[in-house]
Amino acid sequence: MTTTTKPDAVTAVPIENSLTAGRLPAPAPWIILGAAIGVGAAIFGVLALAGNEFNWGGAIIVGALLYIPSIWLFSMLVEGRRRAMDRLVTALVTGAFVLAMIPLISLTITVVTYGLARFDAEFFNSSMRNVTGEGGGALHAIVGTLLITGAAAVISIPIGLMTSIYLVEYGRGRLARGITFLVDVMTGIPSIVAGLFAYALFSIFLGPGTRTGIAGSVALAVLMIPVVVRSSEEMLRLVPNELREAAYALGVPKWLTIVKVVLPTSIAGITTGITLAVARVIGETAPLLIAAGFTASMNYNLFDGRMSSLPVFVYTQYANQGNPPEAYLDRAWAAALTLILIVMALNLIARLVARFFAPKFGR
Amino acid sequence: MSKRIEVKDLNVYYSKFLAVEGVSLEIEPRSVTAFIGPSGCGKSTFLRTLNRMHEVIPGARVEGEVLIDGNNLYDADVDPVLVRRQVGMVFQRPNPFPTMSIKENVLAGVKLNNSRISKSDADELLEKSLRGANLWNEVKDRLDRPGSGLSGGQQQRLCIARAIAVSPEVILMDEPCSALDPISTLAIEDLIEEMKQQYTIVIVTHNMQQASRVSDKTAFFNIAGTGKPGNLIEYDDTTTIFSNPSVQATEDYVSGRFG
Amino acid sequence: MSKRIEVKDLNVYYSKFLAVEGVSLEIEPRSVTAFIGPSGCGKSTFLRTLNRMHEVIPGARVEGEVLIDGNNLYDADVDPVLVRRQVGMVFQRPNPFPTMSIKENVLAGVKLNNSRISKSDADELLEKSLRGANLWNEVKDRLDRPGSGLSGGQQQRLCIARAIAVSPEVILMDEPCSALDPISTLAIEDLIEEMKQQYTIVIVTHNMQQASRVSDKTAFFNIAGTGKPGNLIEYDDTTTIFSNPSVQATEDYVSGRFG
Amino acid sequence: MSTTAAIKAKQRPGDRVFSGSAVFAGSMILVTLAAVAIFLIVQSIPAFFADSEDASILPANFWAYVGPLVFGTVWAATLALIMAIPVSIGIALFISHYAPRRLASVLGYIVDLLAAVPSVVFGLWGIGVLAPAVQPLYSWLVDNLGWFPLFGGPVSGTGRTILTAGIVLAVMVLPIMTAICREVFLQTPVLHEEAALALGATRWEMIRTAVLPFGRSGIISASVLGLGRALGETMAVAMVLSASGAVTFQLLTSVNPSTIAANIALSFPEAYGMNVNVLIATGLILFVVTFAVNAFARWIVSRRKEFSGAN
Amino acid sequence: AANEGGAAPEESASTLSGNLVGAGASSQDAAQQSWIAGFQTANPDVTIDYDPSGSGAGRETFLEGASDFAGSDRAFNDEELAAGGFARCAPDSTIVELPLYISPIAVIFNVEGVDTLNLDAATIAGIFAGTITKWNDPAIAATNPDATLPDLAITPVHRSDDSGTTENFTEYLGAAAPDVWTYEADGVWPFEGGEAAQGTSGVVDAVTNGTGTIGYADASRAGDLGTVAVQVGDEFVSYSPEAAAAIVDASPFAEGRAEGDLAIELDRTSTEAGVYPVVLVSYLIACGTYAETENVELVTSYLSYIASPEGQDAAAADAGSAPISDTLREQITAAIDSIS
Ligand SMILES: Nc1ncnc2c1ncn2[C@@H]1O[C@H](COP(=O)(O)OP(=O)(O)OP(=O)(O)O)[C@@H](O)[C@H]1O
Ligand SMILES: Nc1ncnc2c1ncn2[C@@H]1O[C@H](COP(=O)(O)OP(=O)(O)OP(=O)(O)O)[C@@H](O)[C@H]1O
Ligand SMILES: [Mg+2]
Ligand SMILES: [Mg+2]
């Protein structure tokens, strides 16, 4: 092996150089970021002089936009193409994250500030029965949401999980391909169609026009199953075959291998997927409006009578405001806040479960 | 009780690719048989057909017969799970269960099968298996730590401990020592020596010394070229294979004058 | 051009666990150095500090200095990427990129630095690296097939080919042959012999014969007990270590009379 | 020690039950879908042959009615995914490979929370916060870049354009896409990451050579799920979008195409007679559209299956 | 819930009990909630659910027999009546349609410094049809000499959903300015152009959040927005409950309808003093004769409550609707009494 055949770029790194050669000093990115935001502020400062209000958000966004090419440029000049690319991607990835935080923070602030107005005891111990104007609460909707979503989860988690197990562990050939295909089709069911379907289905059994909580649950389950299947399938596929083989070689039957090795290994991902699926449907409005209807009173029975849910409550409070409108809007926001808190709690529980079962990876 | 293994004219496929062709051999109970041969010649593939692990791979299949004490493993109504309980296996790469502690890993074969075992029995089995794999001293203080936190060699010994904990009749080992230091290797070799009183052992190894040290019989596999199937070239007593093989290729291989 | 490596009083930690303690040694350019020692004594851990791969593990850190031609790897401003370009590594477990073909795997490192490499240069480098790793004949007809479809040994040789394709100054090898058959092992050993004309090579091995065959100097690591840190016990010319070590533990280890 | 006869034991019941129930669950999906499909098709058939005489909402025939809606649905979803895919990959990478560990799990949790926000609230936020905030930007774009076809005027006075709807959709699909990408990226084998690093790869190069290829099918799955949601999202689009049924690529005007799902939500309450069938038939079309996109994604994944990371 | 199941007011003489289900127009939802609250308070054992699912859905639901009564922004038309098939009603029964919810539709706008504008029908139609595009257009300035009108683009906002409000509004435009507004009255906005928003709330939000916006919405939701006084004859009339009730009184009932079917044909072009022609009339619809008698008493007493002055005042307070006049009330009461 001779040096002459080495690729150019390798020899381009001069051996005599200290290993620190050609690096931007550690604080450089921060200095550049500060400068970029300074420039952004200057631009908007000039605009402010021209009579516009000084726009902090704009200054920071322009600054961030300036930072990305400038860090790339500086790094390109000092550190070369590859480091520059790395820094560019770091800036972009961080930027993507910050960008996504903007709507989140904006939403959170909106929901919390508006939602706190009616986030009081009455809101949680009253329904809307006989309430017009101010007062009232969403207890009926909270109970309804928990019951309807709970039932939807009870229907779809076993079906979804077992289906993904089938697809990953057993499925070969036609049936598996068919089911994969159908799950794909199922992701395409618009939520409102799911609502129409559930409504039509229960009309057959319980007479025309009936609206019940369970019909809402079925509608949500139709929406939830494909999400559960897809995400669990993805997670199950990530379990290395080595582990399955290790279990088989110990004479463990396939189903026990799945239950005791495959599922625990992927439980973190699966719970995340399930929480996401629950979160996905718990906020559905349109299908519940159609299938479960709307009531102002308490109803604890999934199988009889209309049942309110939080999204429907939010929607009707917003859409059909009476006098004074603020009372309706406040209730709508408070209900939205409640819904988010419920999902937050669910998420926390799922995380605890996941942490408890998660694989303990050392090295 | 150990088992006699008889293989009759076995062809092993990955989908359409014939990986191993026309192997016939007999493995005596209470003996150690070593498989040697160059990389890629199908040793692992063939070994995995002996406890029906081969069919776990999608598209993989087998033609021919493998008889264990006269019963064909590949008969239609044979339960592969029972086969694997009697024919244990240790893999080339250590693969402890990441969700389990060291202790749970060792007892996995017992616990995963939902067998009930008393705590004292479990502890005894645990210690016995770990000692057998020469790992007890290193891990006895951290039995509840995850098994995946161990070094490569420690992990492999953990896998050996796990395999012997279910007391199979036959133990297949696919290069079990390739990640071990000499001391652990020696311990495993001693263990093999000891186990052969009771079990039938088949071991794949790249280490000629190891093959000659531990095995009673040796099978040499070779491959004519890439894409060609592997073949069993010679199968005989280990001493014969290493001192006086009847095929030239074998002699070249064991003496390191190959190719 | 090869590099001299100087390690000064190095402590290596996994979070709070001190895995290797107080190692000081000097590795000459254009030489082969072997690390031997029982499993778990920290050979891999120490090796990984020589190209800053250690810090990839969350919580892992290092105290002390590693000088390569006088430049401390662990200086504040040092770019680990640059370090790793000059100090290549082959791992204990073969790890070809599963999403790449054999060809792409070999050229992966080169493409990073020189994405516009001409096709003929690439093909030449590909063949040279694969031949160097003794894999060319086996894979030359399926260069566009996935690298993960190879057998364990083939995969490891693929990884060696990948590492030498970027022509580093120093090559670290963590039990590179533990999954190889004797022929491939021999080829790799020849390769090491050849490469040492130009490069500095450090190799971890469990195989005493291999250590004595290929290395100029040998470092023996040991560990006092579980949970204790590993130490460098003795570092000397290979012949000295194997024939006339100054420490009893070394003699016990190399002669197989350990523990 | 068991006797040799034990080998011949019959299939174990546990396996039977388990695989049986797995097949059953799969079949349940089949049955559900068949039921939905039958419902949709039976309800839709009359609509396909209806004209404006039979159904008052039809301009001429069914296809003239659904055409612009299909366009709007695909267009809005495309806009959403163009924004959401890179951003969600970015966030997922940030959480899996850039942020410090402790921070990362908190961040992951926060992003997951976005998934919890009900679509109605996204609608409210879109109308009340987002649209007014972006309207000045839209004015600026139309004034200064109006020559660019997508930015043609006249600018919407309220900011409730298809681009705003696209942004809202993007934010809505972000959490689910991010979560899946993140899980997949976290599963990248350390072995492969280290292999890349040891070749002297920078962090980005390591991600490019080891993480992204490994996560490719996961990214596509995530996108397909995101797309399904974007295509089918009802309430938020209905509330945010100023939809008039036009077929136009212009992003910033008041005249925007409507989407199928939003159109159902908007028209269903007042629908009667044949109009109901027409709307359900548009639902069937949405099905078909989503499926076509899905099939395309599947095809991409399967094309390089043997190179997948999962072996 | 704390507000439910409490001890019934002791003095409650009500013997009514049961469950009544209605569905339909969302326009009258706020009013319905107020009526339900009032009625349930007086009759604690009664539960009434009103599903604001939309007029069309409400009529369908009623047809299918899944509800006891319907709320609808329009009466059943002649063909639908001829087709019949009302599942809850006795065979051959007629249906009762009562214009119990009258709401003025306000034309609302958001222009800085302008609180009210006087506009004639042709100008309003021109604005919504997109032919008048600036706030300082001469047509607007002509009727508003005192207002300072900016040189600002007009963004007309209409409902994106199918709605009775749109139908009534476009019907008014078509009737009062047939030269400018050439489209047929319809619940769906008849052409592409202008800004679309979902529901009354959506329109109000769009108008509020935009600049130079104008829209139409239930008057109760006009809030602080500027509103238009509409030209009737020679004067400009701002919306008011009285003016809205007045136009209903000034309009004839539809012809050829069964007894108790009080569908109204609004006279949008009326020049009578003090009428406000842009109104929405929403009906409560019940069977003339129910097939099963169990809920008849409940239906009639609920409808009677709605028609009563207290009921109408409650809705006026909670939903901003216009109480019906006493003349209309007499006719409605007669119709309710005919229900059996
Ligand atoms: N899952 C698989 N699918 C397709 N071909 C495979 C698979 N596994 C192995 N092969 C091929 O089968 C042949 C035999 O492989 P095998 O792993 O059995 O070799 P080996 O003798 O164990 O090699 P080594 O000593 O390197 O472990 C090789 O050509 C290999 O490429
Ligand atoms: N990621 C890790 N986190 C914590 N401890 C670790 C980690 N990796 C290794 N160790 C511990 O560090 C010590 C040294 O391990 P190392 O892998 O370096 O040993 P080794 O000498 O290479 O062994 P082998 O010969 O088996 O490869 C062992 O006690 C091991 O358990
Ligand atoms: Mg092998
Ligand atoms: Mg090691």
PDB file of N, CA, C and O and ligand atoms in Angstrom, chain B residues 14-15 17 19-20 37-46 48 57-58 92 174-175 204 206 221 223 226-228, chain C residues 142 148-155 157 179-181, ligand 1:
ATOM      1  N   TYR B  14     -31.834 -21.001   1.763  1.00  0.00           N
ATOM      2  CA  TYR B  14     -32.400 -19.691   2.089  1.00  0.00           C
ATOM      3  C   TYR B  14     -33.212 -19.295   0.871  1.00  0.00           C
ATOM      4  O   TYR B  14     -32.636 -18.946  -0.158  1.00  0.00           O
ATOM      5  N   SER B  15     -34.517 -19.345   0.979  1.00  0.00           N
ATOM      6  CA  SER B  15     -35.391 -19.153  -0.184  1.00  0.00           C
ATOM      7  C   SER B  15     -34.886 -20.044  -1.298  1.00  0.00           C
ATOM      8  O   SER B  15     -34.895 -21.252  -1.172  1.00  0.00           O
ATOM      9  N   PHE B  17     -31.717 -19.945  -2.486  1.00  0.00           N
ATOM     10  CA  PHE B  17     -30.273 -20.169  -2.398  1.00  0.00           C
ATOM     11  C   PHE B  17     -29.971 -21.421  -1.569  1.00  0.00           C
ATOM     12  O   PHE B  17     -30.350 -21.525  -0.406  1.00  0.00           O
ATOM     13  N   ALA B  19     -27.721 -23.283   0.544  1.00  0.00           N
ATOM     14  CA  ALA B  19     -26.552 -22.883   1.334  1.00  0.00           C
ATOM     15  C   ALA B  19     -25.706 -24.086   1.725  1.00  0.00           C
ATOM     16  O   ALA B  19     -24.484 -24.007   1.785  1.00  0.00           O
ATOM     17  N   VAL B  20     -26.353 -25.193   2.022  1.00  0.00           N
ATOM     18  CA  VAL B  20     -25.620 -26.400   2.419  1.00  0.00           C
ATOM     19  C   VAL B  20     -26.243 -27.563   1.667  1.00  0.00           C
ATOM     20  O   VAL B  20     -27.458 -27.664   1.561  1.00  0.00           O
ATOM     21  N   GLY B  37     -14.305 -25.179   9.376  1.00  0.00           N
ATOM     22  CA  GLY B  37     -14.374 -24.849   7.959  1.00  0.00           C
ATOM     23  C   GLY B  37     -14.274 -23.354   7.778  1.00  0.00           C
ATOM     24  O   GLY B  37     -14.473 -22.606   8.724  1.00  0.00           O
ATOM     25  N   PRO B  38     -13.960 -22.942   6.552  1.00  0.00           N
ATOM     26  CA  PRO B  38     -13.788 -21.512   6.308  1.00  0.00           C
ATOM     27  C   PRO B  38     -15.088 -20.740   6.498  1.00  0.00           C
ATOM     28  O   PRO B  38     -16.176 -21.315   6.446  1.00  0.00           O
ATOM     29  N   SER B  39     -14.942 -19.462   6.661  1.00  0.00           N
ATOM     30  CA  SER B  39     -16.099 -18.602   6.871  1.00  0.00           C
ATOM     31  C   SER B  39     -17.048 -18.662   5.682  1.00  0.00           C
ATOM     32  O   SER B  39     -16.615 -18.685   4.542  1.00  0.00           O
ATOM     33  N   GLY B  40     -18.323 -18.730   5.969  1.00  0.00           N
ATOM     34  CA  GLY B  40     -19.309 -18.715   4.897  1.00  0.00           C
ATOM     35  C   GLY B  40     -19.621 -20.071   4.308  1.00  0.00           C
ATOM     36  O   GLY B  40     -20.401 -20.182   3.371  1.00  0.00           O
ATOM     37  N   CYS B  41     -19.024 -21.137   4.879  1.00  0.00           N
ATOM     38  CA  CYS B  41     -19.242 -22.436   4.272  1.00  0.00           C
ATOM     39  C   CYS B  41     -20.512 -23.095   4.773  1.00  0.00           C
ATOM     40  O   CYS B  41     -20.865 -24.179   4.340  1.00  0.00           O
ATOM     41  N   GLY B  42     -21.200 -22.462   5.713  1.00  0.00           N
ATOM     42  CA  GLY B  42     -22.494 -22.988   6.110  1.00  0.00           C
ATOM     43  C   GLY B  42     -22.497 -23.736   7.431  1.00  0.00           C
ATOM     44  O   GLY B  42     -23.443 -24.471   7.717  1.00  0.00           O
ATOM     45  N   LYS B  43     -21.469 -23.564   8.242  1.00  0.00           N
ATOM     46  CA  LYS B  43     -21.438 -24.244   9.534  1.00  0.00           C
ATOM     47  C   LYS B  43     -22.606 -23.792  10.395  1.00  0.00           C
ATOM     48  O   LYS B  43     -23.362 -24.610  10.922  1.00  0.00           O
ATOM     49  N   SER B  44     -22.752 -22.473  10.514  1.00  0.00           N
ATOM     50  CA  SER B  44     -23.839 -21.960  11.343  1.00  0.00           C
ATOM     51  C   SER B  44     -25.178 -22.397  10.779  1.00  0.00           C
ATOM     52  O   SER B  44     -26.071 -22.832  11.510  1.00  0.00           O
ATOM     53  N   THR B  45     -25.296 -22.303   9.484  1.00  0.00           N
ATOM     54  CA  THR B  45     -26.554 -22.665   8.847  1.00  0.00           C
ATOM     55  C   THR B  45     -26.914 -24.115   9.169  1.00  0.00           C
ATOM     56  O   THR B  45     -28.037 -24.428   9.552  1.00  0.00           O
ATOM     57  N   PHE B  46     -25.947 -24.990   8.991  1.00  0.00           N
ATOM     58  CA  PHE B  46     -26.212 -26.396   9.245  1.00  0.00           C
ATOM     59  C   PHE B  46     -26.521 -26.640  10.717  1.00  0.00           C
ATOM     60  O   PHE B  46     -27.463 -27.362  11.066  1.00  0.00           O
ATOM     61  N   ARG B  48     -27.890 -24.771  12.795  1.00  0.00           N
ATOM     62  CA  ARG B  48     -29.235 -24.308  13.141  1.00  0.00           C
ATOM     63  C   ARG B  48     -30.328 -25.236  12.638  1.00  0.00           C
ATOM     64  O   ARG B  48     -31.468 -25.154  13.100  1.00  0.00           O
ATOM     65  N   ILE B  57     -35.985 -18.142  10.090  1.00  0.00           N
ATOM     66  CA  ILE B  57     -35.694 -17.124   9.071  1.00  0.00           C
ATOM     67  C   ILE B  57     -36.703 -17.248   7.933  1.00  0.00           C
ATOM     68  O   ILE B  57     -36.937 -18.341   7.427  1.00  0.00           O
ATOM     69  N   PRO B  58     -37.325 -16.143   7.554  1.00  0.00           N
ATOM     70  CA  PRO B  58     -38.354 -16.228   6.515  1.00  0.00           C
ATOM     71  C   PRO B  58     -37.787 -16.806   5.229  1.00  0.00           C
ATOM     72  O   PRO B  58     -36.701 -16.424   4.796  1.00  0.00           O
ATOM     73  N   GLN B  92     -23.404 -17.186  18.197  1.00  0.00           N
ATOM     74  CA  GLN B  92     -22.122 -16.572  17.903  1.00  0.00           C
ATOM     75  C   GLN B  92     -22.002 -15.196  18.571  1.00  0.00           C
ATOM     76  O   GLN B  92     -20.994 -14.885  19.183  1.00  0.00           O
ATOM     77  N   ASP B 174     -22.469 -22.142  18.684  1.00  0.00           N
ATOM     78  CA  ASP B 174     -21.937 -21.539  17.471  1.00  0.00           C
ATOM     79  C   ASP B 174     -20.829 -20.559  17.852  1.00  0.00           C
ATOM     80  O   ASP B 174     -21.089 -19.439  18.243  1.00  0.00           O
ATOM     81  N   GLU B 175     -19.619 -20.997  17.754  1.00  0.00           N
ATOM     82  CA  GLU B 175     -18.455 -20.193  18.138  1.00  0.00           C
ATOM     83  C   GLU B 175     -18.654 -19.526  19.487  1.00  0.00           C
ATOM     84  O   GLU B 175     -18.558 -18.306  19.607  1.00  0.00           O
ATOM     85  N   VAL B 204     -19.374 -25.239  16.889  1.00  0.00           N
ATOM     86  CA  VAL B 204     -18.722 -24.659  15.709  1.00  0.00           C
ATOM     87  C   VAL B 204     -17.559 -23.838  16.214  1.00  0.00           C
ATOM     88  O   VAL B 204     -17.706 -23.079  17.166  1.00  0.00           O
ATOM     89  N   HIS B 206     -13.658 -21.775  15.066  1.00  0.00           N
ATOM     90  CA  HIS B 206     -12.622 -21.420  14.117  1.00  0.00           C
ATOM     91  C   HIS B 206     -11.254 -21.748  14.668  1.00  0.00           C
ATOM     92  O   HIS B 206     -10.245 -21.552  13.996  1.00  0.00           O
ATOM     93  N   PHE B 221     -16.208 -28.718   6.882  1.00  0.00           N
ATOM     94  CA  PHE B 221     -17.065 -28.230   5.803  1.00  0.00           C
ATOM     95  C   PHE B 221     -16.239 -27.353   4.888  1.00  0.00           C
ATOM     96  O   PHE B 221     -15.315 -26.671   5.312  1.00  0.00           O
ATOM     97  N   ILE B 223     -16.483 -24.985   0.932  1.00  0.00           N
ATOM     98  CA  ILE B 223     -17.333 -24.384  -0.075  1.00  0.00           C
ATOM     99  C   ILE B 223     -16.503 -24.231  -1.321  1.00  0.00           C
ATOM    100  O   ILE B 223     -15.335 -23.842  -1.285  1.00  0.00           O
ATOM    101  N   THR B 226     -17.970 -18.851  -4.197  1.00  0.00           N
ATOM    102  CA  THR B 226     -19.076 -18.014  -3.780  1.00  0.00           C
ATOM    103  C   THR B 226     -20.342 -18.401  -4.547  1.00  0.00           C
ATOM    104  O   THR B 226     -20.290 -18.693  -5.731  1.00  0.00           O
ATOM    105  N   GLY B 227     -21.441 -18.401  -3.814  1.00  0.00           N
ATOM    106  CA  GLY B 227     -22.708 -18.740  -4.461  1.00  0.00           C
ATOM    107  C   GLY B 227     -22.923 -20.239  -4.554  1.00  0.00           C
ATOM    108  O   GLY B 227     -24.029 -20.702  -4.817  1.00  0.00           O
ATOM    109  N   LYS B 228     -21.865 -20.982  -4.346  1.00  0.00           N
ATOM    110  CA  LYS B 228     -22.015 -22.441  -4.341  1.00  0.00           C
ATOM    111  C   LYS B 228     -22.452 -22.893  -2.957  1.00  0.00           C
ATOM    112  O   LYS B 228     -22.201 -22.207  -1.970  1.00  0.00           O
TER     113      LYS B 228
ATOM    114  N   ARG C 142     -21.077  -9.794  -6.217  1.00  0.00           N
ATOM    115  CA  ARG C 142     -22.302  -9.261  -5.619  1.00  0.00           C
ATOM    116  C   ARG C 142     -22.008  -7.979  -4.843  1.00  0.00           C
ATOM    117  O   ARG C 142     -22.454  -7.809  -3.704  1.00  0.00           O
ATOM    118  N   SER C 148     -25.327  -6.756   4.862  1.00  0.00           N
ATOM    119  CA  SER C 148     -25.788  -7.550   5.994  1.00  0.00           C
ATOM    120  C   SER C 148     -26.129  -8.974   5.595  1.00  0.00           C
ATOM    121  O   SER C 148     -26.437  -9.802   6.452  1.00  0.00           O
ATOM    122  N   GLY C 149     -26.100  -9.280   4.311  1.00  0.00           N
ATOM    123  CA  GLY C 149     -26.417 -10.646   3.890  1.00  0.00           C
ATOM    124  C   GLY C 149     -25.220 -11.579   3.968  1.00  0.00           C
ATOM    125  O   GLY C 149     -25.339 -12.755   3.654  1.00  0.00           O
ATOM    126  N   LEU C 150     -24.080 -11.065   4.391  1.00  0.00           N
ATOM    127  CA  LEU C 150     -22.890 -11.906   4.468  1.00  0.00           C
ATOM    128  C   LEU C 150     -22.857 -12.669   5.785  1.00  0.00           C
ATOM    129  O   LEU C 150     -23.529 -12.306   6.748  1.00  0.00           O
ATOM    130  N   SER C 151     -22.035 -13.698   5.819  1.00  0.00           N
ATOM    131  CA  SER C 151     -21.873 -14.419   7.087  1.00  0.00           C
ATOM    132  C   SER C 151     -21.062 -13.558   8.049  1.00  0.00           C
ATOM    133  O   SER C 151     -20.466 -12.554   7.664  1.00  0.00           O
ATOM    134  N   GLY C 152     -21.069 -13.963   9.318  1.00  0.00           N
ATOM    135  CA  GLY C 152     -20.387 -13.164  10.338  1.00  0.00           C
ATOM    136  C   GLY C 152     -18.951 -12.836   9.960  1.00  0.00           C
ATOM    137  O   GLY C 152     -18.514 -11.684  10.018  1.00  0.00           O
ATOM    138  N   GLY C 153     -18.232 -13.837   9.530  1.00  0.00           N
ATOM    139  CA  GLY C 153     -16.836 -13.626   9.191  1.00  0.00           C
ATOM    140  C   GLY C 153     -16.679 -12.700   8.003  1.00  0.00           C
ATOM    141  O   GLY C 153     -15.816 -11.811   7.985  1.00  0.00           O
ATOM    142  N   GLN C 154     -17.537 -12.922   7.022  1.00  0.00           N
ATOM    143  CA  GLN C 154     -17.475 -12.057   5.841  1.00  0.00           C
ATOM    144  C   GLN C 154     -17.772 -10.612   6.230  1.00  0.00           C
ATOM    145  O   GLN C 154     -17.126  -9.681   5.761  1.00  0.00           O
ATOM    146  N   GLN C 155     -18.732 -10.463   7.132  1.00  0.00           N
ATOM    147  CA  GLN C 155     -19.079  -9.116   7.571  1.00  0.00           C
ATOM    148  C   GLN C 155     -17.886  -8.447   8.241  1.00  0.00           C
ATOM    149  O   GLN C 155     -17.601  -7.275   8.019  1.00  0.00           O
ATOM    150  N   ARG C 157     -14.760  -9.017   7.831  1.00  0.00           N
ATOM    151  CA  ARG C 157     -13.740  -8.641   6.845  1.00  0.00           C
ATOM    152  C   ARG C 157     -14.188  -7.424   6.052  1.00  0.00           C
ATOM    153  O   ARG C 157     -13.372  -6.580   5.679  1.00  0.00           O
ATOM    154  N   ALA C 179     -14.127 -13.459  14.988  1.00  0.00           N
ATOM    155  CA  ALA C 179     -15.205 -14.126  14.257  1.00  0.00           C
ATOM    156  C   ALA C 179     -14.700 -14.712  12.944  1.00  0.00           C
ATOM    157  O   ALA C 179     -15.495 -15.089  12.101  1.00  0.00           O
ATOM    158  N   LEU C 180     -13.396 -14.780  12.773  1.00  0.00           N
ATOM    159  CA  LEU C 180     -12.870 -15.232  11.491  1.00  0.00           C
ATOM    160  C   LEU C 180     -12.333 -16.649  11.541  1.00  0.00           C
ATOM    161  O   LEU C 180     -11.871 -17.127  12.566  1.00  0.00           O
ATOM    162  N   ASP C 181     -12.361 -17.284  10.390  1.00  0.00           N
ATOM    163  CA  ASP C 181     -11.746 -18.610  10.273  1.00  0.00           C
ATOM    164  C   ASP C 181     -10.240 -18.432  10.119  1.00  0.00           C
ATOM    165  O   ASP C 181      -9.753 -17.329   9.850  1.00  0.00           O
TER     166      ASP C 181
HETATM  167  N1  LIG F   1     -30.224 -14.999   6.387  1.00  0.00           N
HETATM  168  C1  LIG F   1     -29.533 -15.356   5.285  1.00  0.00           C
HETATM  169  N2  LIG F   1     -30.112 -15.204   4.076  1.00  0.00           N
HETATM  170  C2  LIG F   1     -29.467 -15.547   2.947  1.00  0.00           C
HETATM  171  N3  LIG F   1     -28.243 -16.067   2.933  1.00  0.00           N
HETATM  172  C3  LIG F   1     -27.595 -16.269   4.105  1.00  0.00           C
HETATM  173  C4  LIG F   1     -28.226 -15.907   5.336  1.00  0.00           C
HETATM  174  N4  LIG F   1     -27.364 -16.186   6.346  1.00  0.00           N
HETATM  175  C5  LIG F   1     -26.256 -16.696   5.761  1.00  0.00           C
HETATM  176  N5  LIG F   1     -26.389 -16.752   4.404  1.00  0.00           N
HETATM  177  C6  LIG F   1     -25.405 -17.254   3.439  1.00  0.00           C
HETATM  178  O1  LIG F   1     -25.265 -18.645   3.649  1.00  0.00           O
HETATM  179  C7  LIG F   1     -23.907 -19.047   3.525  1.00  0.00           C
HETATM  180  C8  LIG F   1     -23.484 -19.756   4.789  1.00  0.00           C
HETATM  181  O2  LIG F   1     -23.481 -18.824   5.892  1.00  0.00           O
HETATM  182  P1  LIG F   1     -23.126 -19.236   7.389  1.00  0.00           P
HETATM  183  O3  LIG F   1     -23.446 -18.055   8.248  1.00  0.00           O
HETATM  184  O4  LIG F   1     -23.821 -20.489   7.695  1.00  0.00           O
HETATM  185  O5  LIG F   1     -21.551 -19.447   7.299  1.00  0.00           O
HETATM  186  P2  LIG F   1     -20.540 -19.876   8.496  1.00  0.00           P
HETATM  187  O6  LIG F   1     -19.855 -21.086   8.052  1.00  0.00           O
HETATM  188  O7  LIG F   1     -21.248 -19.886   9.774  1.00  0.00           O
HETATM  189  O8  LIG F   1     -19.538 -18.640   8.453  1.00  0.00           O
HETATM  190  P3  LIG F   1     -18.767 -17.949   9.676  1.00  0.00           P
HETATM  191  O9  LIG F   1     -17.685 -18.835  10.041  1.00  0.00           O
HETATM  192  O10 LIG F   1     -18.284 -16.665   9.093  1.00  0.00           O
HETATM  193  O11 LIG F   1     -19.778 -17.755  10.761  1.00  0.00           O
HETATM  194  C9  LIG F   1     -23.109 -17.777   3.249  1.00  0.00           C
HETATM  195  O12 LIG F   1     -22.841 -17.701   1.865  1.00  0.00           O
HETATM  196  C10 LIG F   1     -24.020 -16.659   3.650  1.00  0.00           C
HETATM  197  O13 LIG F   1     -23.812 -15.544   2.823  1.00  0.00           O
END
